[in-house]
Amino acid sequence: MTQLPVVPNWFTVEQVSPTLTLIREPHTKPVLAANTWVIHGRDRDLFVDSGLGIASMRSCIPEFFDREPALVATHGHLDHLGGAHEFAEVWAHAAERIERPGRGSLVPGSLAHVLGAPDGIFGDGVLLDAVPEESYDWGAYELRPVVPTRELAEGDVIDLGDARWEVLHLPGHTPGSVAIFEPEQKLLFSGDVVYDDGTDMIDFLAESSPEDYQVTMRRLLELDVDTIMAGHGERFGRERLVELAERYLCRVGKPKTYAG
Ligand SMILES: [Zn+2]
Ligand SMILES: [Zn+2]
């Protein structure tokens, strides 16, 4: 097994605004380097995704758990759902079936297998460049299944007291992918539905549907949104959203350029 260096701080924490924090895992390969967003509401805090679960958020950043937060799982991939078992409240779309076991690995070949992706798509080696502690066994990584405490559906509202977030069901990447949208501030948390990290959208997994993805992208083109906080990469504005959605709609069905 490859011996990886140990890093003392597994997570980076960036205070984006008084009401928004971004948590990242910088020692993962880009394909698994997801964003965990924390919306600090008046009445409750809301996590949007929960990282890989390699290190415990509850132990490493306990201040975020002082007021028991709820977790919106945008979808069931390991880089978004891995820490979900640490939350008392886990909200997800029923079509995502996040309670299914055995859908994660940090070994590229095994990950491609469990996700139904083409062989070699995630490269080789291990999908980390460090570990949080000496004894961490990345070969034994598993995505822990979680039973949702609330099933999210299109049109549901998540009321944090000072903002009302609308749930959008946006299938394509996965069947139960959701985003949350706040129409007054025109903010969208998009998960892996759309992001801007230099790679193409992932629509080639066993559960993906390019047909659904096209409908989703057309829907995003109609959305009155100013800022997109995505599941990967940096946040971006509506102009960039239009470029990304149109690029997807142009290339769908053509050979993919995604290289992990
Ligand atoms: Zn994903
Ligand atoms: Zn992801």
PDB file of C-alpha atoms and ligand atoms in Angstrom:
ATOM      1  CA  MET A   1       0.000   0.000   0.000  1.00  0.00           C
ATOM      2  CA  THR A   2       1.325   3.441  -0.916  1.00  0.00           C
ATOM      3  CA  GLN A   3       2.520   5.290   2.198  1.00  0.00           C
ATOM      4  CA  LEU A   4       1.021   8.762   2.109  1.00  0.00           C
ATOM      5  CA  PRO A   5       2.177  11.736   4.204  1.00  0.00           C
ATOM      6  CA  VAL A   6       0.127  12.704   7.237  1.00  0.00           C
ATOM      7  CA  VAL A   7      -1.365  16.210   7.373  1.00  0.00           C
ATOM      8  CA  PRO A   8      -2.528  17.746  10.656  1.00  0.00           C
ATOM      9  CA  ASN A   9      -5.499  19.652   9.221  1.00  0.00           C
ATOM     10  CA  TRP A  10      -7.612  17.554   6.890  1.00  0.00           C
ATOM     11  CA  PHE A  11     -10.139  20.305   6.153  1.00  0.00           C
ATOM     12  CA  THR A  12      -9.682  23.891   5.037  1.00  0.00           C
ATOM     13  CA  VAL A  13     -12.341  26.330   6.193  1.00  0.00           C
ATOM     14  CA  GLU A  14     -13.076  29.571   4.354  1.00  0.00           C
ATOM     15  CA  GLN A  15     -15.550  32.103   5.673  1.00  0.00           C
ATOM     16  CA  VAL A  16     -17.128  33.288   2.425  1.00  0.00           C
ATOM     17  CA  SER A  17     -19.569  35.711   4.085  1.00  0.00           C
ATOM     18  CA  PRO A  18     -21.142  36.116   7.537  1.00  0.00           C
ATOM     19  CA  THR A  19     -23.747  33.543   6.548  1.00  0.00           C
ATOM     20  CA  LEU A  20     -21.701  31.168   4.419  1.00  0.00           C
ATOM     21  CA  THR A  21     -18.684  28.904   4.996  1.00  0.00           C
ATOM     22  CA  LEU A  22     -16.845  26.701   2.514  1.00  0.00           C
ATOM     23  CA  ILE A  23     -15.119  23.536   3.751  1.00  0.00           C
ATOM     24  CA  ARG A  24     -12.748  21.628   1.506  1.00  0.00           C
ATOM     25  CA  GLU A  25     -10.552  18.533   1.533  1.00  0.00           C
ATOM     26  CA  PRO A  26      -7.431  19.704  -0.320  1.00  0.00           C
ATOM     27  CA  HIS A  27      -5.573  16.388  -0.159  1.00  0.00           C
ATOM     28  CA  THR A  28      -7.910  14.562  -2.499  1.00  0.00           C
ATOM     29  CA  LYS A  29      -7.428  14.212  -6.247  1.00  0.00           C
ATOM     30  CA  PRO A  30      -9.497  16.727  -8.239  1.00  0.00           C
ATOM     31  CA  VAL A  31     -12.285  14.308  -9.140  1.00  0.00           C
ATOM     32  CA  LEU A  32     -13.079  13.839  -5.443  1.00  0.00           C
ATOM     33  CA  ALA A  33     -12.272  17.373  -4.262  1.00  0.00           C
ATOM     34  CA  ALA A  34     -15.817  18.413  -3.436  1.00  0.00           C
ATOM     35  CA  ASN A  35     -17.074  21.540  -1.696  1.00  0.00           C
ATOM     36  CA  THR A  36     -19.011  21.345   1.533  1.00  0.00           C
ATOM     37  CA  TRP A  37     -21.028  24.527   2.046  1.00  0.00           C
ATOM     38  CA  VAL A  38     -22.483  25.629   5.366  1.00  0.00           C
ATOM     39  CA  ILE A  39     -25.336  28.130   5.308  1.00  0.00           C
ATOM     40  CA  HIS A  40     -25.678  29.818   8.690  1.00  0.00           C
ATOM     41  CA  GLY A  41     -29.381  30.540   9.042  1.00  0.00           C
ATOM     42  CA  ARG A  42     -31.089  32.499  11.785  1.00  0.00           C
ATOM     43  CA  ASP A  43     -32.901  29.479  13.154  1.00  0.00           C
ATOM     44  CA  ARG A  44     -30.693  26.646  11.960  1.00  0.00           C
ATOM     45  CA  ASP A  45     -27.540  25.866  10.023  1.00  0.00           C
ATOM     46  CA  LEU A  46     -27.637  23.855   6.844  1.00  0.00           C
ATOM     47  CA  PHE A  47     -24.775  21.815   5.426  1.00  0.00           C
ATOM     48  CA  VAL A  48     -24.867  21.287   1.690  1.00  0.00           C
ATOM     49  CA  ASP A  49     -22.955  17.992   1.339  1.00  0.00           C
ATOM     50  CA  SER A  50     -20.547  16.438   3.783  1.00  0.00           C
ATOM     51  CA  GLY A  51     -17.231  15.508   2.128  1.00  0.00           C
ATOM     52  CA  LEU A  52     -15.688  12.054   1.873  1.00  0.00           C
ATOM     53  CA  GLY A  53     -15.891  11.027   5.505  1.00  0.00           C
ATOM     54  CA  ILE A  54     -12.137  10.318   5.637  1.00  0.00           C
ATOM     55  CA  ALA A  55     -11.792  12.531   8.718  1.00  0.00           C
ATOM     56  CA  SER A  56     -14.578  13.359  11.154  1.00  0.00           C
ATOM     57  CA  MET A  57     -16.026  16.841  10.688  1.00  0.00           C
ATOM     58  CA  ARG A  58     -17.631  16.619  14.092  1.00  0.00           C
ATOM     59  CA  SER A  59     -14.195  16.103  15.678  1.00  0.00           C
ATOM     60  CA  CYS A  60     -12.087  18.365  13.442  1.00  0.00           C
ATOM     61  CA  ILE A  61     -14.461  21.344  13.242  1.00  0.00           C
ATOM     62  CA  PRO A  62     -16.789  20.901  16.235  1.00  0.00           C
ATOM     63  CA  GLU A  63     -17.857  24.550  16.222  1.00  0.00           C
ATOM     64  CA  PHE A  64     -20.063  23.805  13.215  1.00  0.00           C
ATOM     65  CA  PHE A  65     -21.999  21.287  15.269  1.00  0.00           C
ATOM     66  CA  ASP A  66     -22.761  23.466  18.314  1.00  0.00           C
ATOM     67  CA  ARG A  67     -26.243  24.063  16.926  1.00  0.00           C
ATOM     68  CA  GLU A  68     -27.170  20.669  15.521  1.00  0.00           C
ATOM     69  CA  PRO A  69     -27.137  21.316  11.736  1.00  0.00           C
ATOM     70  CA  ALA A  70     -29.182  19.607   9.052  1.00  0.00           C
ATOM     71  CA  LEU A  71     -27.532  18.123   5.986  1.00  0.00           C
ATOM     72  CA  VAL A  72     -28.834  18.395   2.441  1.00  0.00           C
ATOM     73  CA  ALA A  73     -27.169  15.629   0.431  1.00  0.00           C
ATOM     74  CA  THR A  74     -27.192  16.958  -3.135  1.00  0.00           C
ATOM     75  CA  HIS A  75     -26.632  13.379  -4.283  1.00  0.00           C
ATOM     76  CA  GLY A  76     -25.184  10.079  -3.157  1.00  0.00           C
ATOM     77  CA  HIS A  77     -21.607  10.136  -4.442  1.00  0.00           C
ATOM     78  CA  LEU A  78     -18.860   9.479  -1.924  1.00  0.00           C
ATOM     79  CA  ASP A  79     -17.284  12.952  -2.148  1.00  0.00           C
ATOM     80  CA  HIS A  80     -20.613  14.511  -1.074  1.00  0.00           C
ATOM     81  CA  LEU A  81     -22.150  11.901   1.195  1.00  0.00           C
ATOM     82  CA  GLY A  82     -19.142  10.399   2.980  1.00  0.00           C
ATOM     83  CA  GLY A  83     -19.592  12.401   6.189  1.00  0.00           C
ATOM     84  CA  ALA A  84     -23.391  12.092   6.301  1.00  0.00           C
ATOM     85  CA  HIS A  85     -23.398   9.455   9.020  1.00  0.00           C
ATOM     86  CA  GLU A  86     -22.238  12.155  11.453  1.00  0.00           C
ATOM     87  CA  PHE A  87     -25.475  14.135  11.052  1.00  0.00           C
ATOM     88  CA  ALA A  88     -28.699  13.655  12.990  1.00  0.00           C
ATOM     89  CA  GLU A  89     -30.709  15.148  10.118  1.00  0.00           C
ATOM     90  CA  VAL A  90     -29.932  13.960   6.567  1.00  0.00           C
ATOM     91  CA  TRP A  91     -32.179  15.167   3.772  1.00  0.00           C
ATOM     92  CA  ALA A  92     -32.022  13.712   0.275  1.00  0.00           C
ATOM     93  CA  HIS A  93     -34.181  12.911  -2.731  1.00  0.00           C
ATOM     94  CA  ALA A  94     -35.824   9.482  -2.642  1.00  0.00           C
ATOM     95  CA  ALA A  95     -34.571   8.604  -6.145  1.00  0.00           C
ATOM     96  CA  GLU A  96     -30.989   8.842  -4.901  1.00  0.00           C
ATOM     97  CA  ARG A  97     -31.375   5.895  -2.512  1.00  0.00           C
ATOM     98  CA  ILE A  98     -28.485   6.962  -0.303  1.00  0.00           C
ATOM     99  CA  GLU A  99     -29.206   4.039   2.011  1.00  0.00           C
ATOM    100  CA  ARG A 100     -27.664   1.594  -0.490  1.00  0.00           C
ATOM    101  CA  PRO A 101     -24.310   0.202   0.678  1.00  0.00           C
ATOM    102  CA  GLY A 102     -21.032  -0.324  -1.154  1.00  0.00           C
ATOM    103  CA  ARG A 103     -20.746   2.608  -3.532  1.00  0.00           C
ATOM    104  CA  GLY A 104     -17.373   4.087  -2.666  1.00  0.00           C
ATOM    105  CA  SER A 105     -13.660   3.418  -2.964  1.00  0.00           C
ATOM    106  CA  LEU A 106     -10.462   5.461  -3.009  1.00  0.00           C
ATOM    107  CA  VAL A 107      -8.892   3.024  -5.474  1.00  0.00           C
ATOM    108  CA  PRO A 108      -9.557   4.348  -9.007  1.00  0.00           C
ATOM    109  CA  GLY A 109     -10.324   0.992 -10.628  1.00  0.00           C
ATOM    110  CA  SER A 110     -12.683  -0.044  -7.835  1.00  0.00           C
ATOM    111  CA  LEU A 111     -14.381   3.343  -7.869  1.00  0.00           C
ATOM    112  CA  ALA A 112     -14.984   3.099 -11.621  1.00  0.00           C
ATOM    113  CA  HIS A 113     -16.432  -0.360 -11.056  1.00  0.00           C
ATOM    114  CA  VAL A 114     -18.882   0.610  -8.290  1.00  0.00           C
ATOM    115  CA  LEU A 115     -20.034   3.702 -10.184  1.00  0.00           C
ATOM    116  CA  GLY A 116     -20.333   1.908 -13.498  1.00  0.00           C
ATOM    117  CA  ALA A 117     -17.781   4.201 -15.158  1.00  0.00           C
ATOM    118  CA  PRO A 118     -15.373   3.251 -17.970  1.00  0.00           C
ATOM    119  CA  ASP A 119     -12.191   1.470 -16.830  1.00  0.00           C
ATOM    120  CA  GLY A 120      -9.263   3.818 -16.344  1.00  0.00           C
ATOM    121  CA  ILE A 121     -11.418   6.955 -16.233  1.00  0.00           C
ATOM    122  CA  PHE A 122     -10.139   7.959 -12.782  1.00  0.00           C
ATOM    123  CA  GLY A 123      -6.454   7.266 -13.522  1.00  0.00           C
ATOM    124  CA  ASP A 124      -4.407   5.010 -11.258  1.00  0.00           C
ATOM    125  CA  GLY A 125      -2.728   5.066  -7.837  1.00  0.00           C
ATOM    126  CA  VAL A 126      -4.828   6.326  -4.958  1.00  0.00           C
ATOM    127  CA  LEU A 127      -7.262   9.240  -5.042  1.00  0.00           C
ATOM    128  CA  LEU A 128      -5.517  11.022  -2.140  1.00  0.00           C
ATOM    129  CA  ASP A 129      -2.106  12.663  -1.719  1.00  0.00           C
ATOM    130  CA  ALA A 130      -2.130  12.585   2.096  1.00  0.00           C
ATOM    131  CA  VAL A 131      -3.972  11.024   5.022  1.00  0.00           C
ATOM    132  CA  PRO A 132      -5.315  12.594   8.238  1.00  0.00           C
ATOM    133  CA  GLU A 133      -3.474  10.183  10.529  1.00  0.00           C
ATOM    134  CA  GLU A 134      -0.691   7.593  10.343  1.00  0.00           C
ATOM    135  CA  SER A 135      -3.017   4.656  10.866  1.00  0.00           C
ATOM    136  CA  TYR A 136      -5.562   5.692   8.228  1.00  0.00           C
ATOM    137  CA  ASP A 137      -6.130   2.761   5.849  1.00  0.00           C
ATOM    138  CA  TRP A 138      -7.303   4.271   2.561  1.00  0.00           C
ATOM    139  CA  GLY A 139      -7.604   0.805   0.995  1.00  0.00           C
ATOM    140  CA  ALA A 140     -10.383  -0.002   3.464  1.00  0.00           C
ATOM    141  CA  TYR A 141     -12.412   3.132   2.696  1.00  0.00           C
ATOM    142  CA  GLU A 142     -16.145   2.614   2.446  1.00  0.00           C
ATOM    143  CA  LEU A 143     -18.996   5.004   1.813  1.00  0.00           C
ATOM    144  CA  ARG A 144     -21.286   4.490   4.768  1.00  0.00           C
ATOM    145  CA  PRO A 145     -24.928   4.227   3.717  1.00  0.00           C
ATOM    146  CA  VAL A 146     -27.344   6.597   5.431  1.00  0.00           C
ATOM    147  CA  VAL A 147     -31.108   6.442   5.821  1.00  0.00           C
ATOM    148  CA  PRO A 148     -32.502   9.902   5.110  1.00  0.00           C
ATOM    149  CA  THR A 149     -34.542  11.500   7.877  1.00  0.00           C
ATOM    150  CA  ARG A 150     -36.409  13.635   5.317  1.00  0.00           C
ATOM    151  CA  GLU A 151     -37.070  12.956   1.669  1.00  0.00           C
ATOM    152  CA  LEU A 152     -36.669  16.044  -0.458  1.00  0.00           C
ATOM    153  CA  ALA A 153     -38.838  16.615  -3.513  1.00  0.00           C
ATOM    154  CA  GLU A 154     -39.144  19.271  -6.207  1.00  0.00           C
ATOM    155  CA  GLY A 155     -40.743  22.404  -4.775  1.00  0.00           C
ATOM    156  CA  ASP A 156     -40.042  21.647  -1.107  1.00  0.00           C
ATOM    157  CA  VAL A 157     -39.027  24.659   0.960  1.00  0.00           C
ATOM    158  CA  ILE A 158     -36.252  24.656   3.553  1.00  0.00           C
ATOM    159  CA  ASP A 159     -36.927  27.564   5.889  1.00  0.00           C
ATOM    160  CA  LEU A 160     -33.891  28.726   7.882  1.00  0.00           C
ATOM    161  CA  GLY A 161     -35.766  31.640   9.475  1.00  0.00           C
ATOM    162  CA  ASP A 162     -34.081  34.384   7.464  1.00  0.00           C
ATOM    163  CA  ALA A 163     -34.111  32.671   4.083  1.00  0.00           C
ATOM    164  CA  ARG A 164     -36.329  30.174   2.313  1.00  0.00           C
ATOM    165  CA  TRP A 165     -34.509  27.713   0.107  1.00  0.00           C
ATOM    166  CA  GLU A 166     -36.391  25.954  -2.658  1.00  0.00           C
ATOM    167  CA  VAL A 167     -35.520  22.406  -3.626  1.00  0.00           C
ATOM    168  CA  LEU A 168     -34.960  21.767  -7.339  1.00  0.00           C
ATOM    169  CA  HIS A 169     -34.861  18.175  -8.537  1.00  0.00           C
ATOM    170  CA  LEU A 170     -32.283  18.171 -11.354  1.00  0.00           C
ATOM    171  CA  PRO A 171     -31.566  14.628 -12.564  1.00  0.00           C
ATOM    172  CA  GLY A 172     -28.913  13.682 -15.089  1.00  0.00           C
ATOM    173  CA  HIS A 173     -25.659  13.331 -13.167  1.00  0.00           C
ATOM    174  CA  THR A 174     -27.628  10.984 -10.884  1.00  0.00           C
ATOM    175  CA  PRO A 175     -31.372  10.270 -10.698  1.00  0.00           C
ATOM    176  CA  GLY A 176     -31.916  12.071  -7.404  1.00  0.00           C
ATOM    177  CA  SER A 177     -29.583  15.063  -7.725  1.00  0.00           C
ATOM    178  CA  VAL A 178     -31.000  18.154  -6.058  1.00  0.00           C
ATOM    179  CA  ALA A 179     -30.001  21.791  -5.896  1.00  0.00           C
ATOM    180  CA  ILE A 180     -31.298  24.439  -3.520  1.00  0.00           C
ATOM    181  CA  PHE A 181     -32.220  27.907  -4.716  1.00  0.00           C
ATOM    182  CA  GLU A 182     -32.975  31.150  -2.897  1.00  0.00           C
ATOM    183  CA  PRO A 183     -34.895  33.445  -5.271  1.00  0.00           C
ATOM    184  CA  GLU A 184     -34.469  36.739  -3.367  1.00  0.00           C
ATOM    185  CA  GLN A 185     -30.662  36.582  -3.256  1.00  0.00           C
ATOM    186  CA  LYS A 186     -30.671  34.549  -6.477  1.00  0.00           C
ATOM    187  CA  LEU A 187     -28.271  31.982  -5.057  1.00  0.00           C
ATOM    188  CA  LEU A 188     -28.021  28.386  -6.204  1.00  0.00           C
ATOM    189  CA  PHE A 189     -26.182  25.493  -4.561  1.00  0.00           C
ATOM    190  CA  SER A 190     -25.859  23.102  -7.462  1.00  0.00           C
ATOM    191  CA  GLY A 191     -24.004  20.007  -6.243  1.00  0.00           C
ATOM    192  CA  ASP A 192     -22.598  18.136  -9.242  1.00  0.00           C
ATOM    193  CA  VAL A 193     -25.400  19.229 -11.569  1.00  0.00           C
ATOM    194  CA  VAL A 194     -23.208  22.057 -12.808  1.00  0.00           C
ATOM    195  CA  TYR A 195     -19.735  23.166 -11.731  1.00  0.00           C
ATOM    196  CA  ASP A 196     -16.770  25.006 -13.192  1.00  0.00           C
ATOM    197  CA  ASP A 197     -13.543  23.111 -12.495  1.00  0.00           C
ATOM    198  CA  GLY A 198     -12.191  22.723 -16.007  1.00  0.00           C
ATOM    199  CA  THR A 199     -13.704  19.276 -16.616  1.00  0.00           C
ATOM    200  CA  ASP A 200     -16.849  18.234 -18.416  1.00  0.00           C
ATOM    201  CA  MET A 201     -20.022  17.314 -16.581  1.00  0.00           C
ATOM    202  CA  ILE A 202     -20.109  13.639 -15.607  1.00  0.00           C
ATOM    203  CA  ASP A 203     -22.967  11.906 -17.401  1.00  0.00           C
ATOM    204  CA  PHE A 204     -21.343   8.540 -18.156  1.00  0.00           C
ATOM    205  CA  LEU A 205     -21.934   6.663 -14.899  1.00  0.00           C
ATOM    206  CA  ALA A 206     -24.319   3.708 -14.756  1.00  0.00           C
ATOM    207  CA  GLU A 207     -26.963   5.869 -13.101  1.00  0.00           C
ATOM    208  CA  SER A 208     -26.444   8.963 -15.245  1.00  0.00           C
ATOM    209  CA  SER A 209     -28.901  10.016 -17.914  1.00  0.00           C
ATOM    210  CA  PRO A 210     -27.717  12.394 -20.657  1.00  0.00           C
ATOM    211  CA  GLU A 211     -31.365  12.809 -21.701  1.00  0.00           C
ATOM    212  CA  ASP A 212     -32.389  13.974 -18.235  1.00  0.00           C
ATOM    213  CA  TYR A 213     -29.243  16.097 -18.069  1.00  0.00           C
ATOM    214  CA  GLN A 214     -30.285  17.997 -21.188  1.00  0.00           C
ATOM    215  CA  VAL A 215     -33.649  18.814 -19.632  1.00  0.00           C
ATOM    216  CA  THR A 216     -31.873  19.918 -16.449  1.00  0.00           C
ATOM    217  CA  MET A 217     -29.463  22.177 -18.352  1.00  0.00           C
ATOM    218  CA  ARG A 218     -32.310  23.792 -20.281  1.00  0.00           C
ATOM    219  CA  ARG A 219     -34.058  24.396 -16.982  1.00  0.00           C
ATOM    220  CA  LEU A 220     -30.945  26.043 -15.542  1.00  0.00           C
ATOM    221  CA  LEU A 221     -30.773  28.345 -18.566  1.00  0.00           C
ATOM    222  CA  GLU A 222     -34.221  29.646 -17.549  1.00  0.00           C
ATOM    223  CA  LEU A 223     -33.379  30.129 -13.876  1.00  0.00           C
ATOM    224  CA  ASP A 224     -33.164  33.696 -12.560  1.00  0.00           C
ATOM    225  CA  VAL A 225     -29.917  33.154 -10.652  1.00  0.00           C
ATOM    226  CA  ASP A 226     -26.901  35.409  -9.983  1.00  0.00           C
ATOM    227  CA  THR A 227     -24.420  33.197  -8.147  1.00  0.00           C
ATOM    228  CA  ILE A 228     -23.807  29.462  -8.285  1.00  0.00           C
ATOM    229  CA  MET A 229     -22.047  27.670  -5.437  1.00  0.00           C
ATOM    230  CA  ALA A 230     -21.182  24.317  -6.944  1.00  0.00           C
ATOM    231  CA  GLY A 231     -20.115  20.938  -5.633  1.00  0.00           C
ATOM    232  CA  HIS A 232     -16.632  21.377  -7.153  1.00  0.00           C
ATOM    233  CA  GLY A 233     -14.461  24.324  -8.162  1.00  0.00           C
ATOM    234  CA  GLU A 234     -15.028  28.009  -7.560  1.00  0.00           C
ATOM    235  CA  ARG A 235     -18.336  29.843  -7.402  1.00  0.00           C
ATOM    236  CA  PHE A 236     -19.450  31.575 -10.589  1.00  0.00           C
ATOM    237  CA  GLY A 237     -22.096  33.829 -12.073  1.00  0.00           C
ATOM    238  CA  ARG A 238     -24.984  33.491 -14.459  1.00  0.00           C
ATOM    239  CA  GLU A 239     -22.953  34.234 -17.582  1.00  0.00           C
ATOM    240  CA  ARG A 240     -20.658  31.337 -16.853  1.00  0.00           C
ATOM    241  CA  LEU A 241     -23.640  29.135 -16.050  1.00  0.00           C
ATOM    242  CA  VAL A 242     -25.047  29.843 -19.497  1.00  0.00           C
ATOM    243  CA  GLU A 243     -21.691  28.962 -21.108  1.00  0.00           C
ATOM    244  CA  LEU A 244     -21.434  25.693 -19.184  1.00  0.00           C
ATOM    245  CA  ALA A 245     -25.009  24.664 -19.883  1.00  0.00           C
ATOM    246  CA  GLU A 246     -24.761  25.521 -23.570  1.00  0.00           C
ATOM    247  CA  ARG A 247     -21.439  23.720 -23.856  1.00  0.00           C
ATOM    248  CA  TYR A 248     -23.044  20.639 -22.353  1.00  0.00           C
ATOM    249  CA  LEU A 249     -26.019  20.814 -24.676  1.00  0.00           C
ATOM    250  CA  CYS A 250     -23.668  21.093 -27.682  1.00  0.00           C
ATOM    251  CA  ARG A 251     -21.459  18.184 -26.795  1.00  0.00           C
ATOM    252  CA  VAL A 252     -23.985  15.731 -25.361  1.00  0.00           C
ATOM    253  CA  GLY A 253     -23.767  12.430 -27.183  1.00  0.00           C
ATOM    254  CA  LYS A 254     -20.285  13.195 -28.473  1.00  0.00           C
ATOM    255  CA  PRO A 255     -17.078  11.586 -27.157  1.00  0.00           C
ATOM    256  CA  LYS A 256     -16.175  12.792 -23.673  1.00  0.00           C
ATOM    257  CA  THR A 257     -13.019  14.692 -22.894  1.00  0.00           C
ATOM    258  CA  TYR A 258     -13.149  14.047 -19.166  1.00  0.00           C
ATOM    259  CA  ALA A 259      -9.769  12.809 -17.931  1.00  0.00           C
ATOM    260  CA  GLY A 260     -10.187  12.764 -14.146  1.00  0.00           C
TER     261      GLY A 260
HETATM  262 ZN    ZN B   1     -21.296  13.316  -8.228  1.00  0.00          ZN
HETATM  263 ZN    ZN B   2     -18.661  15.338  -6.854  1.00  0.00          ZN
END
